Coordinates of C-alpha atoms in Angstrom, one line a residue:
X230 CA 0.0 0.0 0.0
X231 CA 1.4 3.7 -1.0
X232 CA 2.0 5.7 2.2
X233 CA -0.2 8.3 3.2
X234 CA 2.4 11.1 2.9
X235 CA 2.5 10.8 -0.8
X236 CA -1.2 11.0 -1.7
X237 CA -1.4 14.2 1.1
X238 CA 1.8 15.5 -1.4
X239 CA -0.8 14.7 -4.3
X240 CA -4.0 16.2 -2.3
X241 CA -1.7 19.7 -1.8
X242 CA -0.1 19.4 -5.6
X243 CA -4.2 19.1 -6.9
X244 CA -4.7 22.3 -4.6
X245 CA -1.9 24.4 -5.4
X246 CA -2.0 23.4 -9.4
X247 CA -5.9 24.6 -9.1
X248 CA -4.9 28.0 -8.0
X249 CA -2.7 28.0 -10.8
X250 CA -5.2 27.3 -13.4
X251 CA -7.5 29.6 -12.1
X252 CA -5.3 32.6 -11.4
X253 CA -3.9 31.7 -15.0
X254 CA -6.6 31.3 -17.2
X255 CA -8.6 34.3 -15.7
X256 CA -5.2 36.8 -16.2
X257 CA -5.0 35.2 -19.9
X258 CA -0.7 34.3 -19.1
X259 CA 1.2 32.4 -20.9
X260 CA 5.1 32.5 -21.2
X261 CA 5.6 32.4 -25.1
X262 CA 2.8 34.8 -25.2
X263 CA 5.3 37.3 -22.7
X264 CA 8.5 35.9 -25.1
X265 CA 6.8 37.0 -28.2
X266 CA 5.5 40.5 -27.3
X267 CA 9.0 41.4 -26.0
X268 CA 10.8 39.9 -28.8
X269 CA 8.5 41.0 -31.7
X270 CA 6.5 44.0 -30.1
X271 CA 8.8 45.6 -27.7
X272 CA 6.0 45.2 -24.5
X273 CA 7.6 43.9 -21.5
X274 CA 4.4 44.4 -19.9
X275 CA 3.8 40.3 -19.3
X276 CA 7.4 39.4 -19.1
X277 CA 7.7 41.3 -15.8
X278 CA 4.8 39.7 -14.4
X279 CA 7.2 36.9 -14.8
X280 CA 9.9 38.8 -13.1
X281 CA 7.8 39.7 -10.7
X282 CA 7.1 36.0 -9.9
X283 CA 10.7 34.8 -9.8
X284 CA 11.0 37.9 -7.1
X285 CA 8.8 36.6 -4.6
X286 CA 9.4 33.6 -4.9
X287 CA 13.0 34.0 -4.5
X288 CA 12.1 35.9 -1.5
X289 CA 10.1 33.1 0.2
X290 CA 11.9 29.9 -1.1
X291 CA 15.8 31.6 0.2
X292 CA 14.0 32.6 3.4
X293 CA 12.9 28.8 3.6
X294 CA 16.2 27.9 3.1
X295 CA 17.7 30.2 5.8
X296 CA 15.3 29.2 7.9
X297 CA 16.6 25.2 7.7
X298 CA 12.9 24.2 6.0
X299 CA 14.3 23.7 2.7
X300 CA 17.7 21.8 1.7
X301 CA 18.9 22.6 -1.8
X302 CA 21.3 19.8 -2.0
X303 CA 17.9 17.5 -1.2
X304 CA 16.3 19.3 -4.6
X305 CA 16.8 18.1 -8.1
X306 CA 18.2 21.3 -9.2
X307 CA 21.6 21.0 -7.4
X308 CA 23.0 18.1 -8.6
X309 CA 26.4 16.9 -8.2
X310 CA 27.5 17.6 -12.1
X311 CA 26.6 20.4 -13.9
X312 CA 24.9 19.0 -17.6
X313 CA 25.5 22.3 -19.9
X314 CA 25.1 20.1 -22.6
X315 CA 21.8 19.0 -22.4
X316 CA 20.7 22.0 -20.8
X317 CA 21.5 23.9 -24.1
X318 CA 20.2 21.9 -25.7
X319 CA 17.4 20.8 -24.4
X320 CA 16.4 24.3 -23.4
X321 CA 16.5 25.8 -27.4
X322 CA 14.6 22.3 -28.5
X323 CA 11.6 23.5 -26.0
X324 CA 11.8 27.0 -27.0
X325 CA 11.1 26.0 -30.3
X326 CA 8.6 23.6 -29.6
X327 CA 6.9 25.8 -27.7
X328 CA 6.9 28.9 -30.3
X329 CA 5.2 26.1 -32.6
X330 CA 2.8 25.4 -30.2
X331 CA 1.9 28.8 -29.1
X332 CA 2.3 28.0 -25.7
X333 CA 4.5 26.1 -23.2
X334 CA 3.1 23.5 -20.8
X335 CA 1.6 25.1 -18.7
X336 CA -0.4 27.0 -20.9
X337 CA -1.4 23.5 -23.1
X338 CA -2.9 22.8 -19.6
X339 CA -4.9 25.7 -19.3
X340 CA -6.2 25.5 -22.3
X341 CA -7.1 22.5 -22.0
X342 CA -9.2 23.5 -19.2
X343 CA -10.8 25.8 -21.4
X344 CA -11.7 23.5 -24.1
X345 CA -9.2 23.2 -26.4
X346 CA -8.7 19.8 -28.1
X347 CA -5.2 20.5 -29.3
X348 CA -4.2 21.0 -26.1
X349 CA -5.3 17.0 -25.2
X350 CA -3.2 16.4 -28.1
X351 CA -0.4 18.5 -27.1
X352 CA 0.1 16.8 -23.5
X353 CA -0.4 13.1 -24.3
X354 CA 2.5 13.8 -27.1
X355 CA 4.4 16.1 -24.6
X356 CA 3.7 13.7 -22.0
X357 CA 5.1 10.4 -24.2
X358 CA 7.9 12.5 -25.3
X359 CA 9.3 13.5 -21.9
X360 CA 8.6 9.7 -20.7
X361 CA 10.3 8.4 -23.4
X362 CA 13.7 11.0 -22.6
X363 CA 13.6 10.3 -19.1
X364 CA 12.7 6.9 -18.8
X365 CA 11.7 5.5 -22.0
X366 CA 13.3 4.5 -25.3
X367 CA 15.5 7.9 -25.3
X368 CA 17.1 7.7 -21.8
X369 CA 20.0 6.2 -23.2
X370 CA 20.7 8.8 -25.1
X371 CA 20.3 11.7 -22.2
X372 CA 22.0 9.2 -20.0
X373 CA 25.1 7.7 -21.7
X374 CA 25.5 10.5 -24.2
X375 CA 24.8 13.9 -23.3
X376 CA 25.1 13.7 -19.9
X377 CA 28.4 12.2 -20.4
X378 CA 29.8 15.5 -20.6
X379 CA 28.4 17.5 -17.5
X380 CA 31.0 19.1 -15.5
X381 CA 31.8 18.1 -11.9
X382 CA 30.7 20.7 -9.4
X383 CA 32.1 20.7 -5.8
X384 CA 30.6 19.5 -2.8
X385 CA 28.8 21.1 -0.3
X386 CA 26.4 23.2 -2.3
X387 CA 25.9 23.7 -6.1
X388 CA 24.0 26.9 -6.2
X389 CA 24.5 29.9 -7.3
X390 CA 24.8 31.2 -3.4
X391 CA 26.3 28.4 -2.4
X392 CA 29.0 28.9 -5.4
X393 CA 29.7 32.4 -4.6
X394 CA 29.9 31.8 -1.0
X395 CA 32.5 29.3 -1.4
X396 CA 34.3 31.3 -3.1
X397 CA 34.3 34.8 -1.4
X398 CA 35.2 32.9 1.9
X399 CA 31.6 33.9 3.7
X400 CA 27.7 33.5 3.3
X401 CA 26.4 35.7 0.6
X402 CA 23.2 34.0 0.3
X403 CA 20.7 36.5 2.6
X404 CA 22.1 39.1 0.2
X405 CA 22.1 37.7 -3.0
X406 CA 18.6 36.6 -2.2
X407 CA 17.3 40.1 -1.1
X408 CA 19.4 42.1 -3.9
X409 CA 18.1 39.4 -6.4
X410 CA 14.4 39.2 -5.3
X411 CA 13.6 42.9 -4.2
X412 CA 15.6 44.1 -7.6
X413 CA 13.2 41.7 -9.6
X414 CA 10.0 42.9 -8.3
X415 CA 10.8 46.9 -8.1
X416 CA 12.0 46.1 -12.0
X417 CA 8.7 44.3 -12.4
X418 CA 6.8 47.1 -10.8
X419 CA 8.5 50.2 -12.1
X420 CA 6.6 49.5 -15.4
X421 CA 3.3 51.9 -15.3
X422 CA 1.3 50.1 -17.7
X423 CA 1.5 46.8 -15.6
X424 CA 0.5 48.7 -12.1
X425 CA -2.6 49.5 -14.0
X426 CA -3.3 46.5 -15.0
X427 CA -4.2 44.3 -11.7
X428 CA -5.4 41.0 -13.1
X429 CA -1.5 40.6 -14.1
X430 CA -0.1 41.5 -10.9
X431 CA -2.4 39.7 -9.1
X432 CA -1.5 37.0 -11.3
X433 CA 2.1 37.3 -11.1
X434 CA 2.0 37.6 -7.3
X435 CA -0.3 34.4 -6.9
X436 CA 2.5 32.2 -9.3
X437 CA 5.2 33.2 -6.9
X438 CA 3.4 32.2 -3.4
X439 CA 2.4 29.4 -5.1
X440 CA 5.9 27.8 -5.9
X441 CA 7.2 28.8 -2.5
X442 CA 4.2 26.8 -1.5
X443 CA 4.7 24.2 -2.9
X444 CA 8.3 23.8 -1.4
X445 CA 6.6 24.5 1.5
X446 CA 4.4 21.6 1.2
X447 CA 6.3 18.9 -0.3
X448 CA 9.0 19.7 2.5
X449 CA 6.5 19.1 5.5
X450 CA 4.5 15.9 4.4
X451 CA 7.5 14.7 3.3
X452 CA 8.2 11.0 5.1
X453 CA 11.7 9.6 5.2
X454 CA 11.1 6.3 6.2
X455 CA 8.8 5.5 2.8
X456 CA 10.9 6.3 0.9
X457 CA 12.8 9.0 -1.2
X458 CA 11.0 12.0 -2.3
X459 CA 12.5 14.9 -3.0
X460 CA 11.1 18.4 -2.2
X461 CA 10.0 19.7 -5.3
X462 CA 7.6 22.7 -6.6
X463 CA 5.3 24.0 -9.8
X464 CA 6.9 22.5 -13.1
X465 CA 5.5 21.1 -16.3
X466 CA 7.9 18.5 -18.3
X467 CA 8.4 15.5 -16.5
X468 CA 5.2 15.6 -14.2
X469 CA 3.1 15.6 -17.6
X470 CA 4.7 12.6 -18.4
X471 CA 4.0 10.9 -15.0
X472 CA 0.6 11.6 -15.2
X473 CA -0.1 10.2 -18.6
X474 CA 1.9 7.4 -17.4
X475 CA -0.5 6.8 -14.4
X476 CA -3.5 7.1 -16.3
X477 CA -2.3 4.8 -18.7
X478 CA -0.1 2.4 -16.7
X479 CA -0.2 2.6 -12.7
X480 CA -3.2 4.3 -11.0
X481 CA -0.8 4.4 -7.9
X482 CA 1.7 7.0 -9.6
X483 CA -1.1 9.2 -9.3
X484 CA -0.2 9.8 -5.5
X485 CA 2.7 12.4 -6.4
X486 CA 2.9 16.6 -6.0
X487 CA 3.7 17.1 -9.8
X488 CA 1.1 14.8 -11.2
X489 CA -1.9 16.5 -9.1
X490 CA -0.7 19.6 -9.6
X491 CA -0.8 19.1 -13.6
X492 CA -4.4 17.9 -12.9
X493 CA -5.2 20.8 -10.4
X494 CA -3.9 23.2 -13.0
X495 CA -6.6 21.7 -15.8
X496 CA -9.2 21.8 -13.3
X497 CA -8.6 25.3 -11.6
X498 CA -8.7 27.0 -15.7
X499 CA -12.1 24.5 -16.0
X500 CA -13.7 27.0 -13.0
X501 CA -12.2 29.6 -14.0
X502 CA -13.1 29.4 -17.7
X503 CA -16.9 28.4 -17.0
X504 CA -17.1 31.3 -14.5
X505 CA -16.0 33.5 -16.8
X506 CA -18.3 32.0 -19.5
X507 CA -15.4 31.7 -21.6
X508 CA -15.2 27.8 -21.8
X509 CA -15.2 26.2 -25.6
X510 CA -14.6 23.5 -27.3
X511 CA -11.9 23.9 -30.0
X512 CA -10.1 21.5 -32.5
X513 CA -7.2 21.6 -35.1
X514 CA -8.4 23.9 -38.4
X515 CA -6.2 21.3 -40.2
X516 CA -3.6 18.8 -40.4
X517 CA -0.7 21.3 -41.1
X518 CA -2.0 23.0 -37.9
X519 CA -1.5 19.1 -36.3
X520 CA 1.4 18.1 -37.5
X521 CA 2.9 21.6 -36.1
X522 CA 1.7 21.0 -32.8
X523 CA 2.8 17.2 -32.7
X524 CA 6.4 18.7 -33.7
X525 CA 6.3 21.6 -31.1
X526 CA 5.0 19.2 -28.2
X527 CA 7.8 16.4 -29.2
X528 CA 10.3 19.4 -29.2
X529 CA 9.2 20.8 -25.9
X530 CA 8.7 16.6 -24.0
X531 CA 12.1 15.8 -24.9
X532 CA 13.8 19.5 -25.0
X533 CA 12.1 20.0 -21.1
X534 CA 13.5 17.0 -19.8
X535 CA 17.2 17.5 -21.1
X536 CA 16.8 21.4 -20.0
X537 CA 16.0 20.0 -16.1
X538 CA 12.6 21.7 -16.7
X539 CA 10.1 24.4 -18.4
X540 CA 9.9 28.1 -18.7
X541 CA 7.8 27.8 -15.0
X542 CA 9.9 24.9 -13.9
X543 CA 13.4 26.4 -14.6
X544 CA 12.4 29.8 -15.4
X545 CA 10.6 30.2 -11.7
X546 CA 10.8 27.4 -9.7
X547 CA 14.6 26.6 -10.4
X548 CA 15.3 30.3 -10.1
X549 CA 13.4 30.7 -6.9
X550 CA 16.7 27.7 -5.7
X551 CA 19.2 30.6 -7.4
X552 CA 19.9 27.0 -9.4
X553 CA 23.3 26.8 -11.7
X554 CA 20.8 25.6 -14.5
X555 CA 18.4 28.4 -14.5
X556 CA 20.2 31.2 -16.4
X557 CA 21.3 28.9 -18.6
X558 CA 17.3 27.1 -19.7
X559 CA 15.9 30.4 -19.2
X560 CA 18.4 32.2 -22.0
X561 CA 18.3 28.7 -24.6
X562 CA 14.4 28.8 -24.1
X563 CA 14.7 32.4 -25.5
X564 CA 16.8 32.0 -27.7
X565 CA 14.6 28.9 -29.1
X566 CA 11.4 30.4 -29.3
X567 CA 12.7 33.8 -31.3
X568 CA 14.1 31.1 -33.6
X569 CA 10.9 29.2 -33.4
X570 CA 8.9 32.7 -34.5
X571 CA 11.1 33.1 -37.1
X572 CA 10.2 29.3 -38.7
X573 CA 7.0 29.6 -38.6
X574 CA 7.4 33.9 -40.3
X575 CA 9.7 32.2 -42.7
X576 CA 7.4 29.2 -43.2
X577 CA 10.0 26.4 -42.8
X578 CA 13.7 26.0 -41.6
X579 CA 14.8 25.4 -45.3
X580 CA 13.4 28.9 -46.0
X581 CA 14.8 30.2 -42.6
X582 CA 18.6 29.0 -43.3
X583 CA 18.7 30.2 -46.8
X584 CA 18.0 33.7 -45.9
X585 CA 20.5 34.0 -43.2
X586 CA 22.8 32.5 -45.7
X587 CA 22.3 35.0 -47.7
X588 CA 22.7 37.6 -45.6
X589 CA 25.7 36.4 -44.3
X590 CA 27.6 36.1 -47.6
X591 CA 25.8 39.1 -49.4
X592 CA 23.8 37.1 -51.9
X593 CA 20.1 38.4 -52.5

């Protein structure tokens, strides 16, 4: 029999994942939709929201830290080799995918919530892709190739605090973590436009509680002597792929933070959408639109695992650790999605190559 403390990890994941939805769907979010009006319209407006949620949840997940709640050497994102490798790659493979899906993962989940059939596509084939990379028929190649060339990191702490506190001689983490998490939010706030605009603060502010609650959580009901379980918080790769596992292979993998948060999150846009009378059912317009998204969600299954996450789980939840990893995902998911905008202006990769080819040698 499963112990309780997992299932109670579940129960908190399916609460915390349905403030997500909710606070989500009714601020309209979504972190390619922030990418791409920066990128290509020059409004930071719903990228600092983001910012705004790495900022407090900085602020609450170091203070947990300080506080002796919350070990990072316990968490996956301080792991005893650092995997740039993968990372890079993984993290401009996800970008892409997600620019050809229009939205990362969890924004498929919201939409599903709302209605959206492509998203149901989307996260069984994101799902299956991000099994298949971290346990499945790809694992060998994450495993025995590009993880093959990590690079050792020393004992005794492989954050970013930790780093620089080594190597200054002192702790530097209480100020890293205030410089980094006040900066964030008075960088995030400082934009007019956004203070006006309260659905994304509140928005913004609810995403940041909510990861530092759900290190919180997953640190408190955790229970050593069933087993290992490592504290964890709000990401969208590998726990899709879990929970299509469960469904389709062991109703008892169900009892796990990630996979009831992923369903919390499609239930909490469901309330939120049918409140709002915005709920509707939606399918592909055609199969070029399919075959795009199959691409983008294979890109972003595989890509998330190899990065160590998504835009929310390495963008926020990583960062909120101050996690070697994050500035590193955060830039190749970037850097992937303006080059996944740029495929889908320049209609295909062929076209996309040719012209920068040109450019580069001077040929019209």
């Amino acid at each position: 029999m499963q112990n309780m403390s997992a299932w109670m990890q579940a129960l908190s994941g399916l609460a915390i994942g349905g403030a997500l939805g909710f606070a989500i769907q009714r601020s309209k979010l979504c972190t390619f939709g922030a990418i791409e009006d920066f990128l290509i319209g020059g409004d930071s407006r719903r990228l600092r929201v983001f910012a705004l949620a790495l900022g407090i949840a900085l602020l609450g997940t170091q203070a947990l830290v300080l506080a002796g709640i919350l070990n990072p050497a316990e968490t996956s994102y301080a792991p005893v080799a650092f995997p740039l490798l993968s990372i890079v790659i993984g993290s401009v493979a996800f970008g892409v995918g997600m620019a050809l899906v229009g939205t990362c993962g969890m924004g498929s989940l919201v939409r599903l919530g709302t209605g959206d059939l492509r998203s149901l596509f989307v996260v069984f084939v994101l799902g299956a892709a991000a099994y298949a990379m971290l346990r499945g028929m790809l694992a060998d190649l994450r495993i025995g190739f590009l993880e093959r060339f990590a690079v050792p990191l020393p004992e005794g702490g492989t954050d970013i605090a930790a780093l620089i506190s080594r190597a200054v001689g002192f702790e530097t983490r209480p100020l890293i973590a205030a410089l980094a998490g006040i900066g964030l939010c008075v960088l995030a706030l400082r934009d007019v436009r956004l203070r006006r605009t309260p659905r994304l603060v509140t928005a913004g502010i609810a995403l940041g509680l909510l990861v530092t609650a759900g290190w919180i959580l997953t640190s408190i009901l955790n229970d050593d002597f069933a087993g290992p379980n490592r504290p964890q918080s709000l990401s969208f790769v590998s726990t899709v792929g879990k929970t299509v596992y469960a469904g389709l292979m062991n109703v008892s993998a169900f009892g796990d933070f990630g996979v009831g948060s992923v369903i919390g999150t499609i239930l909490g846009a469901y309330v939120a959408a049918r409140q709002a009378g915005q709920f509707q059912w939606e399918a592909f317009d055609d199969d070029r639109e399919m075959r795009r998204h199959l691409c983008g969600a294979a890109l972003m299954g595989a890509g998330g695992i190899l990065a160590g996450g998504c835009t929310i789980g390495q963008g926020i939840t990583a960062g909120s650790m101050l996690a070697l990893s994050w500035p590193f995902a955060v830039a190749g998911m970037v850097a992937g999605a303006r080059l996944g905008i740029a495929i889908l202006v320049d209609d295909s990769p062929g076209t996309l190559l040719q012209r920068n080819f040109s450019r580069l040698f001077g040929r019209s």
